[in-house]
mmCIF file of C-alpha atoms in Angstrom:
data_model
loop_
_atom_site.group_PDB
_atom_site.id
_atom_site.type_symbol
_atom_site.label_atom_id
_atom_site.label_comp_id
_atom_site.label_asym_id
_atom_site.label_seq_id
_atom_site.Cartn_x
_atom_site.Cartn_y
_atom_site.Cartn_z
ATOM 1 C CA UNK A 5 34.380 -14.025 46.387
ATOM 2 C CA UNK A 6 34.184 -13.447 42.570
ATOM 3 C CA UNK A 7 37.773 -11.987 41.239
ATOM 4 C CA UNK A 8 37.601 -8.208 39.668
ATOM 5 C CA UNK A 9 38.380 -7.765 36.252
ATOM 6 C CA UNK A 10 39.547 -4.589 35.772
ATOM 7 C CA UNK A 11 41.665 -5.233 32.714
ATOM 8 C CA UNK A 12 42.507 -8.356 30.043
ATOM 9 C CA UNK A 13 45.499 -9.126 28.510
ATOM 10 C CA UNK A 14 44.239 -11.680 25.679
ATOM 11 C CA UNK A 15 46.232 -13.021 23.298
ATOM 12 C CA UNK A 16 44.217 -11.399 20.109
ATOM 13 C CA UNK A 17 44.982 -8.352 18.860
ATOM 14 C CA UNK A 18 43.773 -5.275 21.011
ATOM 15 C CA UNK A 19 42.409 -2.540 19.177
ATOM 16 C CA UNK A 20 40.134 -0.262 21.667
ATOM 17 C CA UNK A 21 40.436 0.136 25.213
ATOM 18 C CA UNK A 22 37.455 2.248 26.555
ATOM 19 C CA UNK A 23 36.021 3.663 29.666
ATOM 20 C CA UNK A 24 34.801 -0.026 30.727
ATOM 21 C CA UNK A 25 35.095 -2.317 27.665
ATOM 22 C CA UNK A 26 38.290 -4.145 25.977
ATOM 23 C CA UNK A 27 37.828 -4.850 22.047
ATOM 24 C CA UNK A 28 40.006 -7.491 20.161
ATOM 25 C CA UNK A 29 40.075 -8.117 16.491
ATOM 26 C CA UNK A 30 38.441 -11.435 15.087
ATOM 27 C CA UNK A 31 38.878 -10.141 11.587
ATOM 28 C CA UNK A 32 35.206 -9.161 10.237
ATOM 29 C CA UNK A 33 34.102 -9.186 13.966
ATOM 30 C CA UNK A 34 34.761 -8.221 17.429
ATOM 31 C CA UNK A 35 35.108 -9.592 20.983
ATOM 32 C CA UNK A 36 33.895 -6.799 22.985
ATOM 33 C CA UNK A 37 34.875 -7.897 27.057
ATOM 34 C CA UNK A 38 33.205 -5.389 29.427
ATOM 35 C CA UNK A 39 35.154 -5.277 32.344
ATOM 36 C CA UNK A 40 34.418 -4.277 36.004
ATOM 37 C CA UNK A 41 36.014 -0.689 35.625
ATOM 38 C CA UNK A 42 33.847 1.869 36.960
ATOM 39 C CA UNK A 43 33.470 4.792 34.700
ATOM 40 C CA UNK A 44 31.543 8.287 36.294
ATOM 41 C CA UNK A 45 31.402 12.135 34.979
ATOM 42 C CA UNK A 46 33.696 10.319 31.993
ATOM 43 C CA UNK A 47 36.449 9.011 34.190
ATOM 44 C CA UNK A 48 37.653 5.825 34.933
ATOM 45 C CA UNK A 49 37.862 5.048 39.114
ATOM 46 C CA UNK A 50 40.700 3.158 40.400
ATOM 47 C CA UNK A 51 38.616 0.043 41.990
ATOM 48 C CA UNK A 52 35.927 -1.816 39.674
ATOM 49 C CA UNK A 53 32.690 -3.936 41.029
ATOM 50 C CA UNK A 54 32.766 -7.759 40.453
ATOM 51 C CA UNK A 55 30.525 -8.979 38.016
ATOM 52 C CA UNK A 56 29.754 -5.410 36.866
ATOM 53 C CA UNK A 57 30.803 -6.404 33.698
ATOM 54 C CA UNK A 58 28.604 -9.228 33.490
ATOM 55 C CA UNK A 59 25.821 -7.909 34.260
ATOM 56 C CA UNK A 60 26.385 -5.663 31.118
ATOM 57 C CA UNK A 61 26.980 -7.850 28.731
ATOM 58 C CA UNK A 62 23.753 -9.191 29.966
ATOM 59 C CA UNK A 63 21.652 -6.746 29.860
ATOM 60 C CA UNK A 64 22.786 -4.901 26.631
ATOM 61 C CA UNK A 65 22.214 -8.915 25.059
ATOM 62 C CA UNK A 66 18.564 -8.865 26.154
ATOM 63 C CA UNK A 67 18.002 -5.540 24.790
ATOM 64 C CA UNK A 68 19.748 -6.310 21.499
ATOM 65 C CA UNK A 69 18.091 -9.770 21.461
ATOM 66 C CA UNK A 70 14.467 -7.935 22.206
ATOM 67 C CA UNK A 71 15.211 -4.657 19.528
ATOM 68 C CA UNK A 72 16.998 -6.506 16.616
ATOM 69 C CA UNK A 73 13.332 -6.020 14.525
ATOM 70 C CA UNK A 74 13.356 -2.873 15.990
ATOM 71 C CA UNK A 75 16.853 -1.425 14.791
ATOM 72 C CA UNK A 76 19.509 -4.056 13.509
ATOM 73 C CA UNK A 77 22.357 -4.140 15.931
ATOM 74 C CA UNK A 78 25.945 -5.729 15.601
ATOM 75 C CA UNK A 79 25.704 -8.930 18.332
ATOM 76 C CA UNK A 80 26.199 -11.943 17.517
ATOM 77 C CA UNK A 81 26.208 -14.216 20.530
ATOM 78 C CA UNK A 82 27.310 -13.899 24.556
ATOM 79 C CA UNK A 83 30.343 -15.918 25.387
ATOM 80 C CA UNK A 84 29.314 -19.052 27.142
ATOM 81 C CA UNK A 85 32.471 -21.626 26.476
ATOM 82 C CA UNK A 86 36.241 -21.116 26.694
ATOM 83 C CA UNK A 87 35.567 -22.237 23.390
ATOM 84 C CA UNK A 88 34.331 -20.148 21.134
ATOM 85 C CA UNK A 89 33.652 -20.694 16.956
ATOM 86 C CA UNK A 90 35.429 -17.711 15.137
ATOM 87 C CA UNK A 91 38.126 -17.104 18.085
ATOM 88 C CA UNK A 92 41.322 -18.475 17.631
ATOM 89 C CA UNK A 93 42.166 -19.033 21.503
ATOM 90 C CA UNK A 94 40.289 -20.753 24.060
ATOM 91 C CA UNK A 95 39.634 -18.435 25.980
ATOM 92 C CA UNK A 96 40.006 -17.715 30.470
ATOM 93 C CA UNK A 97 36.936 -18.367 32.389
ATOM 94 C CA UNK A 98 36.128 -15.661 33.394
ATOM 95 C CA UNK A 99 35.505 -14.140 29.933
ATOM 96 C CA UNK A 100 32.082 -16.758 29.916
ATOM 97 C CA UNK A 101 29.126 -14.144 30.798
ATOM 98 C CA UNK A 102 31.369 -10.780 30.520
ATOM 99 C CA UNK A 103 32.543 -11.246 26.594
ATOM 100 C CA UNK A 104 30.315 -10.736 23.489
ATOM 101 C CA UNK A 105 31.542 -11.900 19.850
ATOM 102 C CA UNK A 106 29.882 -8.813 17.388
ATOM 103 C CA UNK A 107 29.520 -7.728 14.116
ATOM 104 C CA UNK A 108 32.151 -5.618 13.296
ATOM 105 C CA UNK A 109 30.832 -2.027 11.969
ATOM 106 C CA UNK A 110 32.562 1.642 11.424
ATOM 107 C CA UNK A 111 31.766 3.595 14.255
ATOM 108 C CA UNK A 112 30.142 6.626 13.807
ATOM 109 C CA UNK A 113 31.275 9.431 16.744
ATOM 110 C CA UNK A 114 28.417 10.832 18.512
ATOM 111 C CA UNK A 115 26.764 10.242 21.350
ATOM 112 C CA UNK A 116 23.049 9.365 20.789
ATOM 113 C CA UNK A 117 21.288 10.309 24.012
ATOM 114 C CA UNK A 118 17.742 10.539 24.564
ATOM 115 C CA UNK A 119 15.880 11.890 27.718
ATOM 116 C CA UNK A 120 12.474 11.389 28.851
ATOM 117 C CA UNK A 121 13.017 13.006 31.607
ATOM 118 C CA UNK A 122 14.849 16.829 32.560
ATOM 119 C CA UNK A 123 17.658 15.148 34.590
ATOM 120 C CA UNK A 124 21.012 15.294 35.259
ATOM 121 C CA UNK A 125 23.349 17.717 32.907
ATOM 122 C CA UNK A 126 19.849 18.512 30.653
ATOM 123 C CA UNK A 127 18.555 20.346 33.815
ATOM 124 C CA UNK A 128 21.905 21.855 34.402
ATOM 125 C CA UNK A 129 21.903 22.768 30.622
ATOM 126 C CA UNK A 130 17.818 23.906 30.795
ATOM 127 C CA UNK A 131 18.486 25.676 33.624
ATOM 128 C CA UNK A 132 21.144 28.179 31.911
ATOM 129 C CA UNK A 133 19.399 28.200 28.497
ATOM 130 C CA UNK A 134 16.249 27.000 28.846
ATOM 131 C CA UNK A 135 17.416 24.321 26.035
ATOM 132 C CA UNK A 136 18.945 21.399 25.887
ATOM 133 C CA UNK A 137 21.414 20.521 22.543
ATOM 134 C CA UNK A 138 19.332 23.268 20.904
ATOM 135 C CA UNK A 139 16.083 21.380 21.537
ATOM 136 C CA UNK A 140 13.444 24.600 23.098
ATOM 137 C CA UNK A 141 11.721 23.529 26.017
ATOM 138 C CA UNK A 142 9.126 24.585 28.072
ATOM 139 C CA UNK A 143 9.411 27.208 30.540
ATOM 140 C CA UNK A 144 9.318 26.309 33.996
ATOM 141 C CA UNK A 145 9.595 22.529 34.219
ATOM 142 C CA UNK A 146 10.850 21.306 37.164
ATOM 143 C CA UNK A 147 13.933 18.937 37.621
ATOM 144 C CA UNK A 148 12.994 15.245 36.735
ATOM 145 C CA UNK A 149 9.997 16.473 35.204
ATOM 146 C CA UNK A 150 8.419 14.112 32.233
ATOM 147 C CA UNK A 151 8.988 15.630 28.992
ATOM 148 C CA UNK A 152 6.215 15.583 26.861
ATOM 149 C CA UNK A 153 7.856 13.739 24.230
ATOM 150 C CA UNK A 154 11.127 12.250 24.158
ATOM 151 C CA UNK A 155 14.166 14.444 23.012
ATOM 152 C CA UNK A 156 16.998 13.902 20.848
ATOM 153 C CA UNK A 157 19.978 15.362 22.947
ATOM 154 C CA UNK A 158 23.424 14.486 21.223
ATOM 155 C CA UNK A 159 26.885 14.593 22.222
ATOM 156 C CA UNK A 160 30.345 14.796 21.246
ATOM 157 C CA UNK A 161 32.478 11.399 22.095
ATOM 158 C CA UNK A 162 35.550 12.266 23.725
ATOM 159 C CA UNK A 163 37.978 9.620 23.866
ATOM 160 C CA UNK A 164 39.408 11.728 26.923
ATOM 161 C CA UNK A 165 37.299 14.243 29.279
ATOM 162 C CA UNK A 166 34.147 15.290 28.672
ATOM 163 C CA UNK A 167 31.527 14.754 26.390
ATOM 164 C CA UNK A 168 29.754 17.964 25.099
ATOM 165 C CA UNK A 169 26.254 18.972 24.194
ATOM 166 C CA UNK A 170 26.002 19.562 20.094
ATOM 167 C CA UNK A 171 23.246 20.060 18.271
ATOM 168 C CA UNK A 172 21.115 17.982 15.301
ATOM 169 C CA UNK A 173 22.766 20.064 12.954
ATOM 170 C CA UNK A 174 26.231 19.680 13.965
ATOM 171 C CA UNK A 175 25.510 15.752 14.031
ATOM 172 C CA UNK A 176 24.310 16.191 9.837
ATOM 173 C CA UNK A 177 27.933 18.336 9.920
ATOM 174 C CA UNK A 178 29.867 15.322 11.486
ATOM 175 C CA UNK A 179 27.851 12.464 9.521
ATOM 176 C CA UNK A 180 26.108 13.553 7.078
ATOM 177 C CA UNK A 181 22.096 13.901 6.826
ATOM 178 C CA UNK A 182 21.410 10.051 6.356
ATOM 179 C CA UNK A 183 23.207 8.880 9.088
ATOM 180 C CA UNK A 184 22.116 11.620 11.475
ATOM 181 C CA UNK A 185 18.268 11.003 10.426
ATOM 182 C CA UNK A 186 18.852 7.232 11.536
ATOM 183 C CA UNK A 187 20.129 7.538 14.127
ATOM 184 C CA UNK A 188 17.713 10.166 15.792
ATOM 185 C CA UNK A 189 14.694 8.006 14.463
ATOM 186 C CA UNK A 190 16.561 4.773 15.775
ATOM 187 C CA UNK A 191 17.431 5.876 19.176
ATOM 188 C CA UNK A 192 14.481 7.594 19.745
ATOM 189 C CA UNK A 193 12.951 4.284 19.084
ATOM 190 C CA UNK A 194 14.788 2.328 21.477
ATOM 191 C CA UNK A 195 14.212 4.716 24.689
ATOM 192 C CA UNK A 196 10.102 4.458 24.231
ATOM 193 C CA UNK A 197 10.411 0.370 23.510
ATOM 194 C CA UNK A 198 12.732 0.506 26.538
ATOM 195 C CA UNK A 199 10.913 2.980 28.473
ATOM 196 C CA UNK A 200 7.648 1.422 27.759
ATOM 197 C CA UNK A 201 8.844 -2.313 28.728
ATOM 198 C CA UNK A 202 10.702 -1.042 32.218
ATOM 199 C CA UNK A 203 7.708 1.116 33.073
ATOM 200 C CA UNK A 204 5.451 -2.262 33.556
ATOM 201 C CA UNK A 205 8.236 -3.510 35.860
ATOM 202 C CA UNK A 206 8.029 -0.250 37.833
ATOM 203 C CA UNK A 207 10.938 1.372 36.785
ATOM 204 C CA UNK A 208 11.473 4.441 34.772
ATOM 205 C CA UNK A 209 14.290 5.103 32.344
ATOM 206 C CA UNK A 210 14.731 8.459 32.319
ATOM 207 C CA UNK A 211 17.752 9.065 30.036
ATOM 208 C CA UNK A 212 19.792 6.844 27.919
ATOM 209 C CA UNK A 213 22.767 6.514 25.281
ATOM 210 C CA UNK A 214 23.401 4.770 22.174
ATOM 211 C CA UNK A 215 26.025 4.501 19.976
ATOM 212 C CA UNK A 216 25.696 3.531 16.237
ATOM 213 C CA UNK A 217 28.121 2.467 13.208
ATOM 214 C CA UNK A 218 27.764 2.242 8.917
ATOM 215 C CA UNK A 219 27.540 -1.934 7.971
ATOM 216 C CA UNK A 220 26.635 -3.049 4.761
ATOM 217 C CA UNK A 221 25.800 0.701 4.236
ATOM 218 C CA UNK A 222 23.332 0.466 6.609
ATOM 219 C CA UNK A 223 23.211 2.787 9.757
ATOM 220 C CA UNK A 224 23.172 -0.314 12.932
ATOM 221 C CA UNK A 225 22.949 -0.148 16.786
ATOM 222 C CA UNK A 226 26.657 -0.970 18.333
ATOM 223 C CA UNK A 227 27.877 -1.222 21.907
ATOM 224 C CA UNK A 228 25.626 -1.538 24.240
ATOM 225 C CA UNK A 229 22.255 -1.062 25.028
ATOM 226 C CA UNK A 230 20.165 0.499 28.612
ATOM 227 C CA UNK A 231 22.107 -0.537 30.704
ATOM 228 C CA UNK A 232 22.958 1.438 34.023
ATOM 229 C CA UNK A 233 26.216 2.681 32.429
ATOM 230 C CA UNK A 234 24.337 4.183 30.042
ATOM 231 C CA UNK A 235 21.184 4.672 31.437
ATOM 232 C CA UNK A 236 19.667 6.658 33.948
ATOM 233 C CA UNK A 237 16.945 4.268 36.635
ATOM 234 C CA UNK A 238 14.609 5.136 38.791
ATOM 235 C CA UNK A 239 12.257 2.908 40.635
ATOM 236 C CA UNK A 240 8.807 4.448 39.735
ATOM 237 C CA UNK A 241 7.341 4.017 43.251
ATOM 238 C CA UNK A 242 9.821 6.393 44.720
ATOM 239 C CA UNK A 243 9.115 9.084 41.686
ATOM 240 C CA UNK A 244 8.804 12.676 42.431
ATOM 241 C CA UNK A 245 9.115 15.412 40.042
ATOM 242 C CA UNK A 246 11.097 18.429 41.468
ATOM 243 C CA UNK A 247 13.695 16.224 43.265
#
């Protein structure tokens, strides 16, 4: 049976420890490890999955691979060898498949979430308001429902608790109207080619998150990309607005 790796203990300098990833410092990049923590409703569970973080760093590598004309985005390569050009160490095994080596950008902190559908904490949120981040919907949708376009629904990024709705114009307040533009017209982006792409393999994406950072002055797609920690799957043949 495959080993759990809930945590690494490299010998490179540690700079971030999130919810499910470990970042070292290769000077003017990164080695981003996701690890098989399991992260829900923004906290980290005791007991991780094996190979969960592989099949991350898998996924987010095909997105990245299939958006880059798209949006530019900050990988570089998935770590196949112990040994690896630009990282001092040869690295443990079980880094090959789980580790990416990535550009290293400034992150920018808000949470870029788009939904395509009225799921999750945007029903919750419609259902109070009738809104969701300040984006006026329809009256009487149900939950799940297909929006007719897909919205723009930011977030704070909490480094501990809960993320919280904000609004378009508190996103200009945190980063300023270029970068805010971007990245609404980037992520936005991403969810329909995503959307569109997993929709002829009969599955919908209802919801997803990005995250973006300034490099070269240039507003680029960082961290990962649909995958199910970010992303919210259905399998279209089981679809039913209202549920």
């Amino acid at each position: 049976m495959t080993a759990t790796v809930t945590e690494t203990a490299l010998d490179l300098p540690l700079i971030g420890r999130g919810k499910v990833r470990d970042i070292y410092d290769l000077d003017d990049k990164l080695l981003i490890v996701a690890t098989d923590r399991i992260s829900a409703f923004d906290v980290v569970l005791p007991v991780g999955v094996p190979d969960k973080g592989r099949v991350l760093t898998q996924m987010s590598a095909f997105w990245f691979e299939r958006t880059g004309t798209i949006v530019p985005n900050h990988f570089l390569a998935v770590v196949e060898n112990t040994r690896v050009e630009g990282v001092p160490i040869e690295l443990p095994s079980d880094m090959i498949g789980r580790a990416m080596v990535v550009r290293k950008a400034e992150l920018i902190e808000v949470e870029c979430v788009v939904r395509g559908y009225l799921s999750g904490s945007g029903w919750a949120d419609y259902q109070k308001t009738g809104a969701i981040s300040g984006v006026k919907l329809p009256p009487e949708l149900l939950e799940s429902q297909e929006l007719a376009e897909p919205i723009f629904t930011p977030t704070s990024k909490a480094q501990e608790g809960h993320d919280l709705p904000i609004t378009y114009k508190d996103v200009v307040a945190l980063a300023g109207e270029r970068a805010a533009n971007a990245m609404k017209i980037r992520s936005l982006a991403l969810y329909r080619y995503g959307r569109d792409y997993a929709r002829d393999l009969g599955i919908i994406i209802a919801d997803t998150k990005f995250e973006f950072g300034w490099l070269d002055d240039e507003v680029i797609l960082i961290d990962e990309a649909l995958t199910p920690d970010s992303s919210r799957f259905w399998p279209a043949n089981e679809y039913e607005p209202g549920r």
